[in-house]
DNA sequence: AATTTGACTTATG
DNA sequence: CCATAAGCCAAAT
């Protein structure tokens, strides 16, 4: 059953869910916005995840979130440096090698 | 209240 | 690689 903000999640609950997921991304791994949306039972809400992250607390490892193509956040060049420091490698086109560094959370089966 | 924007995604050309 | 389109939703105009 796919939850939507209108029915099951209030804005703050959605935000907390996103935070909880991002907080668990291990070092050296990345996740895409759509992946996170799916994980919290809100498929199709990738944009909302990005919006929530734009106001995320600095304690959150939000640099480990990239888009589905492995592209880093525009106007945040430091993100790439931070990821590389954790061992995440970038392809020649400047994208993260998602096939290798995408984190597949164990809780993904509860969906 | 209507429209545009944006840290999105998938599909097409 | 870039452009368009359609789907998505909160915030900012």
Coordinates of N, CA and C (backbone and C1' of nucleotides) in Angstrom, one line a residue:
Chain A
X1 N 0.8 -1.2 0.0 CA 0.0 0.0 0.0 C 0.9 1.2 0.0
X2 N 0.6 2.1 -0.9 CA 1.5 3.3 -1.1 C 0.8 4.4 -0.3
X3 N 1.6 4.9 0.6 CA 1.1 6.1 1.4 C 1.4 7.4 0.6
X4 N 0.5 8.3 0.8 CA 0.7 9.6 0.2 C 0.6 10.6 1.4
X5 N 1.2 11.8 1.2 CA 1.2 12.8 2.2 C -0.2 13.2 2.6
X6 N -1.1 13.3 1.6 CA -2.5 13.7 1.8 C -3.2 12.7 2.8
X7 N -2.9 11.4 2.6 CA -3.6 10.4 3.4 C -2.9 10.0 4.7
X8 N -1.6 9.7 4.6 CA -1.0 9.1 5.7 C 0.1 9.9 6.4
X9 N 0.7 10.7 5.7 CA 1.8 11.5 6.2 C 1.5 13.0 6.3
X10 N 1.8 13.5 7.5 CA 1.8 15.0 7.5 C 3.1 15.4 7.0
X11 N 3.3 16.7 6.7 CA 4.5 17.2 6.2 C 5.7 16.9 7.2
X12 N 5.4 17.1 8.5 CA 6.5 16.9 9.4 C 6.9 15.4 9.5
X13 N 5.9 14.5 9.4 CA 6.2 13.1 9.5 C 7.0 12.7 8.3
X14 N 6.6 13.2 7.1 CA 7.4 12.9 5.9 C 8.8 13.4 6.1
X15 N 8.9 14.6 6.6 CA 10.3 15.2 6.8 C 11.1 14.3 7.7
X16 N 10.5 13.9 8.8 CA 11.2 13.0 9.8 C 11.6 11.7 9.2
X17 N 10.7 11.2 8.3 CA 11.0 9.9 7.7 C 12.2 10.0 6.8
X18 N 12.3 11.1 6.0 CA 13.4 11.4 5.2 C 14.7 11.5 6.0
X19 N 14.6 12.2 7.0 CA 15.8 12.4 7.9 C 16.3 11.1 8.4
X20 N 15.3 10.2 8.9 CA 15.7 8.9 9.4 C 16.4 8.1 8.4
X21 N 16.0 8.1 7.2 CA 16.6 7.3 6.1 C 18.0 7.8 5.8
X22 N 18.1 9.1 5.6 CA 19.4 9.7 5.2 C 20.4 9.5 6.3
X23 N 19.9 9.5 7.6 CA 20.9 9.4 8.7 C 21.5 8.0 8.7
X24 N 20.9 7.0 8.0 CA 21.4 5.7 8.1 C 22.2 5.3 6.9
X25 N 22.4 6.2 6.0 CA 23.3 5.9 4.8 C 24.7 5.8 5.3
X26 N 25.3 4.6 5.1 CA 26.6 4.4 5.6 C 27.7 5.3 4.9
X27 N 28.8 5.4 5.5 CA 29.9 6.1 4.9 C 30.3 5.5 3.6
X28 N 30.6 6.3 2.6 CA 31.1 5.7 1.3 C 29.9 5.2 0.4
X29 N 28.7 5.4 0.8 CA 27.6 5.0 0.0 C 26.7 6.1 -0.3
X30 N 25.8 6.0 -1.3 CA 24.9 7.1 -1.7 C 23.5 6.5 -2.0
X31 N 22.5 7.4 -2.0 CA 21.2 7.0 -2.3 C 20.6 8.1 -3.2
X32 N 19.6 7.7 -4.0 CA 19.0 8.7 -4.9 C 17.7 9.2 -4.2
X33 N 17.2 10.4 -4.6 CA 16.0 10.9 -4.0 C 14.8 10.0 -4.2
X34 N 14.7 9.4 -5.4 CA 13.6 8.5 -5.7 C 13.6 7.3 -4.8
X35 N 14.8 6.8 -4.5 CA 15.1 5.6 -3.7 C 14.5 5.9 -2.3
X36 N 14.8 7.1 -1.8 CA 14.4 7.4 -0.4 C 12.9 7.5 -0.4
X37 N 12.3 8.1 -1.4 CA 10.8 8.3 -1.5 C 10.2 6.9 -1.5
X38 N 10.7 6.0 -2.2 CA 10.2 4.6 -2.3 C 10.3 4.0 -0.9
X39 N 11.4 4.2 -0.2 CA 11.6 3.6 1.1 C 10.6 4.0 2.1
X40 N 10.2 5.2 2.0 CA 9.2 5.7 3.0 C 7.8 5.6 2.5
X41 N 7.6 4.7 1.6 CA 6.2 4.5 1.0 C 5.6 5.7 0.3
X42 N 6.4 6.4 -0.3 CA 5.9 7.6 -1.0 C 6.5 7.7 -2.4
X43 N 6.3 6.6 -3.2 CA 6.9 6.6 -4.6 C 6.4 7.8 -5.4
X44 N 7.3 8.3 -6.2 CA 7.0 9.4 -7.0 C 7.2 10.8 -6.3
X45 N 7.6 10.8 -5.1 CA 7.8 12.0 -4.4 C 9.3 12.4 -4.2
X46 N 10.0 12.1 -5.2 CA 11.5 12.4 -5.2 C 11.7 13.9 -5.0
X47 N 10.9 14.7 -5.7 CA 11.2 16.2 -5.6 C 10.9 16.6 -4.2
X48 N 10.0 16.1 -3.5 CA 9.7 16.5 -2.2 C 10.8 16.1 -1.3
X49 N 11.4 15.0 -1.5 CA 12.6 14.6 -0.7 C 13.7 15.6 -0.9
X50 N 13.9 16.0 -2.1 CA 15.0 17.0 -2.4 C 14.6 18.3 -1.6
X51 N 13.4 18.7 -1.7 CA 13.0 19.9 -1.0 C 13.2 19.8 0.5
X52 N 12.8 18.7 1.1 CA 13.0 18.5 2.5 C 14.5 18.6 2.9
X53 N 15.3 18.0 2.0 CA 16.8 17.9 2.3 C 17.4 19.3 2.2
X54 N 16.8 20.2 1.4 CA 17.4 21.6 1.3 C 17.3 22.3 2.6
X55 N 16.4 21.8 3.5 CA 16.4 22.4 4.8 C 16.8 21.5 5.9
X56 N 17.6 20.5 5.6 CA 18.0 19.5 6.6 C 19.1 20.0 7.5
X57 N 19.1 19.5 8.7 CA 20.1 19.9 9.7 C 21.5 19.5 9.2
X58 N 22.5 20.3 9.5 CA 23.9 20.0 9.0 C 24.4 18.7 9.6
X59 N 23.8 18.2 10.6 CA 24.3 16.9 11.2 C 24.0 15.8 10.3
X60 N 23.0 16.0 9.4 CA 22.6 14.9 8.5 C 23.6 14.7 7.3
X61 N 24.0 13.5 7.0 CA 24.9 13.3 5.9 C 24.2 13.4 4.6
X62 N 23.7 14.6 4.3 CA 22.9 14.8 3.1 C 23.7 14.8 1.8
X63 N 25.0 14.9 2.0 CA 25.9 14.9 0.8 C 25.9 13.5 0.2
X64 N 25.4 12.5 0.9 CA 25.3 11.1 0.4 C 24.0 10.9 -0.4
X65 N 23.3 12.0 -0.8 CA 22.1 11.8 -1.6 C 22.4 12.5 -2.9
X66 N 22.2 11.8 -4.0 CA 22.4 12.3 -5.3 C 21.2 11.9 -6.2
X67 N 21.1 12.5 -7.4 CA 19.9 12.1 -8.2 C 20.2 10.7 -8.8
X68 N 19.1 10.3 -9.5 CA 19.2 8.9 -10.1 C 20.3 8.7 -11.1
X69 N 20.8 9.7 -11.7 CA 21.9 9.6 -12.6 C 23.2 9.6 -11.9
X70 N 23.2 9.9 -10.6 CA 24.5 10.0 -9.9 C 25.0 11.4 -9.9
X71 N 24.2 12.3 -10.3 CA 24.7 13.7 -10.4 C 24.6 14.3 -9.0
X72 N 25.6 15.1 -8.7 CA 25.6 15.8 -7.4 C 24.8 17.1 -7.5
X73 N 24.6 17.7 -6.3 CA 23.8 18.9 -6.2 C 24.4 20.0 -6.9
X74 N 23.7 20.7 -7.8 CA 24.2 21.9 -8.5 C 24.5 22.9 -7.5
X75 N 25.5 23.7 -7.7 CA 25.8 24.8 -6.8 C 26.2 24.3 -5.4
X76 N 26.8 23.1 -5.4 CA 27.4 22.6 -4.2 C 28.6 21.7 -4.5
X77 N 29.6 22.3 -5.1 CA 30.8 21.6 -5.6 C 31.5 20.7 -4.5
X78 N 31.4 21.2 -3.2 CA 32.0 20.5 -2.1 C 31.5 19.1 -1.9
X79 N 30.3 18.9 -2.4 CA 29.7 17.6 -2.2 C 30.5 16.5 -2.8
X80 N 31.0 16.7 -4.0 CA 31.8 15.7 -4.7 C 33.1 15.4 -3.9
X81 N 33.7 16.5 -3.3 CA 34.9 16.4 -2.6 C 34.7 15.5 -1.3
X82 N 33.6 15.8 -0.7 CA 33.2 15.1 0.5 C 33.0 13.6 0.2
X83 N 32.3 13.3 -0.9 CA 32.1 11.9 -1.2 C 33.4 11.2 -1.6
X84 N 34.2 11.9 -2.3 CA 35.5 11.3 -2.7 C 36.3 10.9 -1.5
X85 N 36.2 11.8 -0.5 CA 37.0 11.6 0.7 C 36.5 10.3 1.4
X86 N 35.3 9.9 1.1 CA 34.7 8.7 1.8 C 35.0 7.5 0.9
X87 N 35.5 7.7 -0.3 CA 35.8 6.6 -1.1 C 34.9 6.4 -2.3
X88 N 33.9 7.3 -2.4 CA 33.0 7.2 -3.6 C 33.7 7.7 -4.8
X89 N 33.6 6.9 -5.9 CA 34.3 7.3 -7.1 C 33.4 7.8 -8.1
X90 N 33.9 8.8 -8.9 CA 33.1 9.4 -9.9 C 33.5 9.0 -11.3
X91 N 32.5 8.9 -12.2 CA 32.8 8.5 -13.6 C 33.4 9.7 -14.3
X92 N 33.8 9.4 -15.5 CA 34.4 10.4 -16.3 C 33.5 11.6 -16.6
X93 N 32.2 11.3 -16.7 CA 31.2 12.3 -16.9 C 30.9 13.2 -15.7
X94 N 31.5 12.9 -14.6 CA 31.3 13.7 -13.4 C 30.1 13.1 -12.5
X95 N 29.6 11.9 -12.9 CA 28.6 11.3 -12.1 C 29.1 10.2 -11.2
X96 N 28.4 10.0 -10.1 CA 28.7 8.9 -9.2 C 28.4 7.6 -9.9
X97 N 29.3 6.6 -9.7 CA 29.1 5.3 -10.3 C 28.0 4.6 -9.4
X98 N 26.7 4.9 -9.7 CA 25.6 4.4 -8.9 C 25.6 2.9 -8.8
X99 N 25.9 2.2 -9.8 CA 25.9 0.7 -9.8 C 26.7 0.2 -8.7
X100 N 27.8 0.9 -8.3 CA 28.7 0.4 -7.3 C 28.5 1.0 -6.0
X101 N 28.0 2.2 -5.9 CA 27.9 2.9 -4.6 C 26.5 3.1 -4.1
X102 N 25.5 2.7 -4.8 CA 24.1 2.9 -4.3 C 23.9 2.0 -3.1
X103 N 23.4 2.6 -2.1 CA 23.1 1.8 -0.8 C 21.8 1.1 -0.9
X104 N 21.7 -0.2 -0.7 CA 20.4 -0.9 -0.7 C 20.1 -1.2 0.8
X105 N 19.3 -0.4 1.4 CA 19.0 -0.6 2.8 C 18.3 -2.0 3.1
X106 N 18.6 -2.6 4.2 CA 18.0 -3.9 4.5 C 16.5 -3.8 4.7
X107 N 16.0 -2.6 5.1 CA 14.6 -2.4 5.4 C 13.8 -2.3 4.2
X108 N 14.4 -2.4 3.0 CA 13.7 -2.2 1.8 C 12.7 -3.3 1.5
X109 N 12.7 -4.4 2.2 CA 11.8 -5.5 2.0 C 10.5 -5.3 2.7
X110 N 10.4 -4.3 3.6 CA 9.2 -4.1 4.3 C 8.1 -3.4 3.4
X111 N 8.5 -3.0 2.3 CA 7.6 -2.3 1.4 C 6.7 -3.3 0.6
Chain B
dA1 P -8.8 30.8 -2.5 O5' -8.1 31.2 -3.9 C5' -8.7 32.2 -4.7 C4' -8.0 32.3 -6.0 C3' -7.6 31.0 -6.6 O3' -7.6 31.2 -8.0 C1' -5.6 32.3 -6.1
dA2 P -7.5 29.9 -9.0 O5' -6.2 30.3 -9.9 C5' -6.2 31.6 -10.4 C4' -4.8 31.9 -11.1 C3' -4.3 30.6 -11.8 O3' -3.7 31.1 -13.0 C1' -2.8 31.2 -10.1
dT3 P -3.0 30.0 -14.0 O5' -1.5 30.2 -13.8 C5' -1.0 31.5 -13.5 C4' 0.5 31.6 -13.4 C3' 1.2 30.5 -14.1 O3' 2.4 31.0 -14.8 C1' 1.8 30.4 -11.8
dT4 P 3.4 30.1 -15.6 O5' 4.6 30.1 -14.5 C5' 5.0 31.3 -13.9 C4' 6.2 31.1 -13.0 C3' 7.3 30.2 -13.6 O3' 8.6 30.7 -13.2 C1' 6.5 29.3 -11.5
dT5 P 9.9 30.1 -13.8 O5' 10.7 29.7 -12.5 C5' 10.0 29.5 -11.3 C4' 10.9 29.0 -10.2 C3' 12.0 28.1 -10.7 O3' 13.1 28.3 -9.7 C1' 10.5 26.9 -9.4
dG6 P 14.5 27.7 -10.1 O5' 14.6 26.4 -9.2 C5' 14.5 26.5 -7.8 C4' 14.4 25.1 -7.2 C3' 15.4 24.0 -7.8 O3' 16.0 23.2 -6.8 C1' 13.2 23.3 -7.9
dA7 P 17.5 23.7 -6.4 O5' 18.2 22.3 -6.0 C5' 18.7 21.5 -7.0 C4' 18.8 20.1 -6.6 C3' 17.4 19.4 -6.2 O3' 17.5 18.1 -6.7 C1' 18.9 19.2 -4.4
dC8 P 17.0 17.8 -8.2 O5' 15.7 16.9 -7.9 C5' 15.6 16.1 -6.8 C4' 14.9 14.8 -7.2 C3' 15.7 14.0 -8.3 O3' 15.6 12.6 -8.0 C1' 13.5 14.6 -9.1
dT9 P 16.2 11.6 -8.9 O5' 15.0 11.1 -9.9 C5' 13.9 10.5 -9.3 C4' 13.1 9.8 -10.4 C3' 14.0 9.0 -11.4 O3' 13.4 7.7 -11.6 C1' 12.6 10.5 -12.5
dT10 P 14.2 6.6 -12.5 O5' 13.2 6.2 -13.7 C5' 11.8 6.3 -13.5 C4' 11.2 6.5 -14.9 C3' 12.0 5.8 -16.0 O3' 11.2 4.9 -16.7 C1' 11.6 8.0 -16.6
dA11 P 11.8 4.0 -17.9 O5' 11.3 4.9 -19.2 C5' 10.0 5.5 -19.1 C4' 9.7 6.2 -20.4 C3' 10.5 5.7 -21.6 O3' 9.6 5.6 -22.7 C1' 11.0 8.0 -21.4
dT12 P 10.0 4.8 -24.1 O5' 10.1 6.0 -25.2 C5' 10.1 7.3 -24.7 C4' 9.9 8.3 -25.8 C3' 10.6 7.9 -27.1 O3' 10.0 8.5 -28.3 C1' 11.7 9.8 -26.2
dG13 P 10.5 8.1 -29.8 O5' 11.3 9.4 -30.2 C5' 10.7 10.7 -30.2 C4' 11.7 11.7 -30.6 C3' 12.7 11.3 -31.8 O3' 12.9 12.3 -32.7 C1' 14.0 12.0 -29.9
Chain C
dC1 P 27.8 13.1 -20.9 O5' 27.1 14.1 -21.9 C5' 27.8 15.2 -22.4 C4' 26.9 16.0 -23.2 C3' 25.7 16.7 -22.4 O3' 25.7 18.1 -22.6 C1' 24.8 15.6 -24.3
dC2 P 24.8 19.0 -21.8 O5' 23.6 19.2 -22.8 C5' 23.7 20.0 -24.0 C4' 22.4 20.1 -24.7 C3' 21.2 20.6 -23.8 O3' 20.5 21.6 -24.6 C1' 20.6 18.5 -24.7
dA3 P 19.2 22.3 -23.9 O5' 18.1 21.4 -24.6 C5' 17.9 21.4 -26.0 C4' 16.5 21.0 -26.3 C3' 15.5 21.6 -25.4 O3' 14.4 22.1 -26.2 C1' 15.4 19.3 -25.3
dT4 P 13.1 22.7 -25.4 O5' 12.0 21.6 -25.4 C5' 12.2 20.4 -26.1 C4' 10.9 19.5 -26.0 C3' 9.8 20.0 -25.1 O3' 8.6 19.7 -25.7 C1' 10.6 18.0 -24.3
dA5 P 7.2 20.1 -24.9 O5' 6.9 18.8 -24.2 C5' 6.9 17.6 -24.9 C4' 6.3 16.5 -24.0 C3' 5.3 17.0 -23.0 O3' 4.2 16.1 -22.9 C1' 7.0 15.9 -21.9
dA6 P 2.8 16.6 -22.3 O5' 2.6 15.5 -21.1 C5' 3.0 14.1 -21.4 C4' 3.2 13.4 -20.0 C3' 2.3 13.9 -19.0 O3' 1.7 12.9 -18.3 C1' 4.5 14.0 -18.2
dG7 P 0.5 13.1 -17.3 O5' 1.2 12.8 -15.9 C5' 1.9 11.6 -15.7 C4' 2.6 11.5 -14.4 C3' 1.8 12.3 -13.3 O3' 1.7 11.5 -12.1 C1' 4.1 13.0 -13.4
dC8 P 0.7 12.1 -10.9 O5' 1.8 12.7 -9.9 C5' 2.9 11.9 -9.5 C4' 3.8 12.7 -8.5 C3' 3.0 13.7 -7.7 O3' 2.9 13.3 -6.3 C1' 5.0 14.7 -8.6
dC9 P 1.7 14.0 -5.5 O5' 2.5 15.2 -4.8 C5' 3.5 15.0 -3.9 C4' 4.1 16.3 -3.4 C3' 3.0 17.3 -2.9 O3' 3.5 17.9 -1.8 C1' 4.4 18.3 -4.5
dA10 P 2.5 18.6 -0.8 O5' 3.4 19.7 -0.2 C5' 4.6 19.4 0.5 C4' 5.6 20.5 0.4 C3' 5.2 21.8 1.0 O3' 6.3 22.3 1.7 C1' 5.7 22.1 -1.2
dA11 P 6.1 23.5 2.7 O5' 7.0 24.7 2.1 C5' 7.4 24.5 0.8 C4' 8.3 25.6 0.3 C3' 8.0 27.0 0.9 O3' 9.2 27.8 0.8 C1' 7.3 26.9 -1.4
dA12 P 9.2 29.3 1.3 O5' 9.3 30.1 0.0 C5' 10.2 29.7 -1.0 C4' 10.0 30.5 -2.3 C3' 9.7 32.0 -2.1 O3' 10.4 32.7 -3.1 C1' 7.9 31.0 -3.2
dT13 P 10.7 34.3 -2.9 O5' 9.8 34.9 -4.0 C5' 8.6 34.3 -4.4 C4' 8.4 34.5 -5.9 C3' 8.1 36.0 -6.2 O3' 8.3 36.3 -7.6 C1' 6.2 34.7 -6.4

